[in-house]
Structures are given as C-alpha cells and as structure tokens.
GROMACS .gro file of C-alpha atoms in nm:
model
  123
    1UNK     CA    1   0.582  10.430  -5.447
    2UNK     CA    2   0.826  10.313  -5.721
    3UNK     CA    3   1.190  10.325  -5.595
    4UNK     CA    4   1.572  10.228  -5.667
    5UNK     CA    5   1.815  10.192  -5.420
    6UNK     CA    6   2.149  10.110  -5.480
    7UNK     CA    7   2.408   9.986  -5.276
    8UNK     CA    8   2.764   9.851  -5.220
    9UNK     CA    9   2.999  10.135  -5.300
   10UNK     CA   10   3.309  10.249  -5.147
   11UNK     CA   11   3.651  10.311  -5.177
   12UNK     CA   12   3.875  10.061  -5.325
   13UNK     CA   13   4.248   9.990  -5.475
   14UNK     CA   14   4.317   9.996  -5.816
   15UNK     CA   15   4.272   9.596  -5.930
   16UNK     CA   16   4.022   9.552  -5.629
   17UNK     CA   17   3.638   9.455  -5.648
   18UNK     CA   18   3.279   9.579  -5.564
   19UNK     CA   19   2.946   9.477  -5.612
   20UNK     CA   20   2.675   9.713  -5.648
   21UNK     CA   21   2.301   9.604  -5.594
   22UNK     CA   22   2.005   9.790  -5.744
   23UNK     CA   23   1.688   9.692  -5.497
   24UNK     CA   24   1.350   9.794  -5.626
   25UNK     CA   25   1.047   9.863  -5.424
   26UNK     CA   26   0.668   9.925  -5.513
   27UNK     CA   27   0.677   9.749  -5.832
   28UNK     CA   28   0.811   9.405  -5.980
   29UNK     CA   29   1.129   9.428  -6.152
   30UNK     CA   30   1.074   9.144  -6.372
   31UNK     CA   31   0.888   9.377  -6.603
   32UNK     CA   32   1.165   9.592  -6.665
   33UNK     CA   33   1.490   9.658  -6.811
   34UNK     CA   34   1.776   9.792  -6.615
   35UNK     CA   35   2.039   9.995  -6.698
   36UNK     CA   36   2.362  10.087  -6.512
   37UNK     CA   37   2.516  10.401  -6.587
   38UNK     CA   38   2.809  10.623  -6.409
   39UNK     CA   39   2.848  10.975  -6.392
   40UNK     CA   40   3.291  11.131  -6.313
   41UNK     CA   41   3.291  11.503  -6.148
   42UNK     CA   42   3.276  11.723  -6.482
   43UNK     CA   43   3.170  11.436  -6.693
   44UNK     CA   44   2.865  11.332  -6.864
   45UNK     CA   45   2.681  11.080  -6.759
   46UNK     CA   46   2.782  10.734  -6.907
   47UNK     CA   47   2.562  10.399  -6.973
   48UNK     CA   48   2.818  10.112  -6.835
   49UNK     CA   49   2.574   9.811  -6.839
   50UNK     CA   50   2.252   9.709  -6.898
   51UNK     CA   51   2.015   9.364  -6.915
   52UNK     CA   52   1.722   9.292  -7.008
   53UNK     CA   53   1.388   9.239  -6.770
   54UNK     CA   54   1.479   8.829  -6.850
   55UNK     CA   55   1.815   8.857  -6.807
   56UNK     CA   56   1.907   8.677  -7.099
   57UNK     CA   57   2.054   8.985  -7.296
   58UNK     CA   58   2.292   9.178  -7.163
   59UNK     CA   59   2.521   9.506  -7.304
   60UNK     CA   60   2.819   9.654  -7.167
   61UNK     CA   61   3.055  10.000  -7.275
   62UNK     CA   62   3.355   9.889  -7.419
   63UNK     CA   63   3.568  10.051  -7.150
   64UNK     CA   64   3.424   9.756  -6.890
   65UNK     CA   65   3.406   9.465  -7.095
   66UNK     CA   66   3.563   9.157  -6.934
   67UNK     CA   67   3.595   9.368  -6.603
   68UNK     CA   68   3.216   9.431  -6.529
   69UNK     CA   69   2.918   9.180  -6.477
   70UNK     CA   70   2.532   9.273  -6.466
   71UNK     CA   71   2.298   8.995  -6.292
   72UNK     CA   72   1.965   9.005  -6.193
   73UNK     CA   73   1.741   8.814  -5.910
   74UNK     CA   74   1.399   8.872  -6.026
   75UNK     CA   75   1.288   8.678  -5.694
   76UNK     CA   76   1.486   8.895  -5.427
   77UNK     CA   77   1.385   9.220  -5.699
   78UNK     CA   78   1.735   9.267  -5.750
   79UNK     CA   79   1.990   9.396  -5.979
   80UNK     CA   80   2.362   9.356  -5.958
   81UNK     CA   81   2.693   9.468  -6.136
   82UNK     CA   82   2.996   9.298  -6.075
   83UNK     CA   83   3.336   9.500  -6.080
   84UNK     CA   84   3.646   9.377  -6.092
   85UNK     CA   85   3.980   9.489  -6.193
   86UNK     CA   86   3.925   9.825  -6.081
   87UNK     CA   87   4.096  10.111  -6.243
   88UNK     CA   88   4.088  10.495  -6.130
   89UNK     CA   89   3.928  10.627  -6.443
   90UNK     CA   90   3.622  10.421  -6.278
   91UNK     CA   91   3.572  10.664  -6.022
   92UNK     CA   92   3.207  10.804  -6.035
   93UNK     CA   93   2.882  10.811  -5.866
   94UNK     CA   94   2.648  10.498  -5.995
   95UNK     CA   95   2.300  10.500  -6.096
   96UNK     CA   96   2.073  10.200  -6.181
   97UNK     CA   97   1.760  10.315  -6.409
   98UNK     CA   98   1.463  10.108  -6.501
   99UNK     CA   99   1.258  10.114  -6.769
  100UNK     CA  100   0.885   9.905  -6.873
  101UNK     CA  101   1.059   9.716  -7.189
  102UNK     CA  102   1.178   9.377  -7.247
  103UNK     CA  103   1.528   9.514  -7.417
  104UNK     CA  104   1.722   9.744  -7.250
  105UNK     CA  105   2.031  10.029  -7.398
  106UNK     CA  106   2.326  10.157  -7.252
  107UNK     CA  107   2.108  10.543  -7.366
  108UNK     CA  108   1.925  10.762  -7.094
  109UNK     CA  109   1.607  10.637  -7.191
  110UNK     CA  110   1.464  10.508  -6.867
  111UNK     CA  111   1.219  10.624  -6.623
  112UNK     CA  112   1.326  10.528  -6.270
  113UNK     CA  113   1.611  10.641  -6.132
  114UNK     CA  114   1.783  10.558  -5.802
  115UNK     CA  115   1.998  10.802  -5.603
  116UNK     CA  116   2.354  10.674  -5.718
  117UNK     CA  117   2.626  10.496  -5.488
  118UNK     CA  118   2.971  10.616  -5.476
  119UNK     CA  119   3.250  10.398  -5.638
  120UNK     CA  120   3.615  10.569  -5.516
  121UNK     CA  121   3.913  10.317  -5.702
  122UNK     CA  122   4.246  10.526  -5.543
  123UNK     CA  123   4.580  10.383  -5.385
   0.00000   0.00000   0.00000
C-alpha cells in the first residue's frame, strides 16, 4: 500500500524553526517528484515547495523563498522541508504529494497524498 506520512509539526514563535519530513512507504520514492503544499482555515490550498525525484531541481512560492528548504534522502525514502524564520501568515496544515515524474510543480497535479501535519507560528 502506497503511503505519505508527514511529520514534525507544532507550534512555534514567530522567527522560530521546524522541519517537516515526508516518509513514504510501499513504493520507492526515488521515482517520484514531491511536492509540498499548505492549506490556512478558509484558504485554498497552496504549492510551497517542490523537488524533483533527483533532487537536483527544486521550486519554491515566492512568499518562502530564502526562509524554506526542500531536501530529499532517497536512501532513508525521505522528504524534508526546512522552515525557518517563521511568520504567522505560515500557519496551515501541510501536505507532501508525490507524483511518477522526473520534474515536479508547485500545481495540484500529484497522485499521493499524505494526511497533512499541523504548522501553528503564534507568540
């Protein structure tokens, strides 16, 4: 059974850090794309990051550029995003996505979906 499991969320400060990790299971991640995407209480949701299966090509929403990271182990079939410099308006549940394609887009165009991890920035 294909699955995505995130991790790492919680409630932080404004300016504080958090690393989310994406672990697959039932299939090799290698193969795919992943995308990192957010979704705010009465908001759409939002593609934040991506990279490709590789890792060598990576794509980020201009609201987290410099602040965010995406890395991937393909050994330990896992996918992370960095966040630093936390600011409020990054409040939202988290999804990673994966998709069977070298190149990967900050769109909802991915098949797997994991169940989200919250990310709370508040003082």
């Amino acid at each position: 059974q294909l699955q995505l499991v995130e991790s790492g969320g919680g409630l932080v400060q404004p300016g504080g850090s958090l690393r989310l990790s994406c672990a697959a299971s039932g299939f090799t991640l290698g193969y795919y794309a992943i995308g990192w995407f957010r979704q705010a209480p009465g908001k759409e949701r939002e593609g934040v990051s991506c990279i490709s299966n590789s890792g060598g090509s990576t794509k980020y929403v201009e609201s987290v550029k410099g602040r965010f990271t995406v890395s991937r182990d393909n050994v330990k079939n896992t996918v992370y995003l960095q966040l630093n410099s936390l600011k409020p308006e990054d409040t939202a549940v988290y999804y990673c996505a994966a998709r069977l394609l070298t190149a990967c887009a900050l769109k909802d165009e991915y098949t797997y979906w994991g169940q989200g991890t919250q990310v709370t920035v508040s003082s």
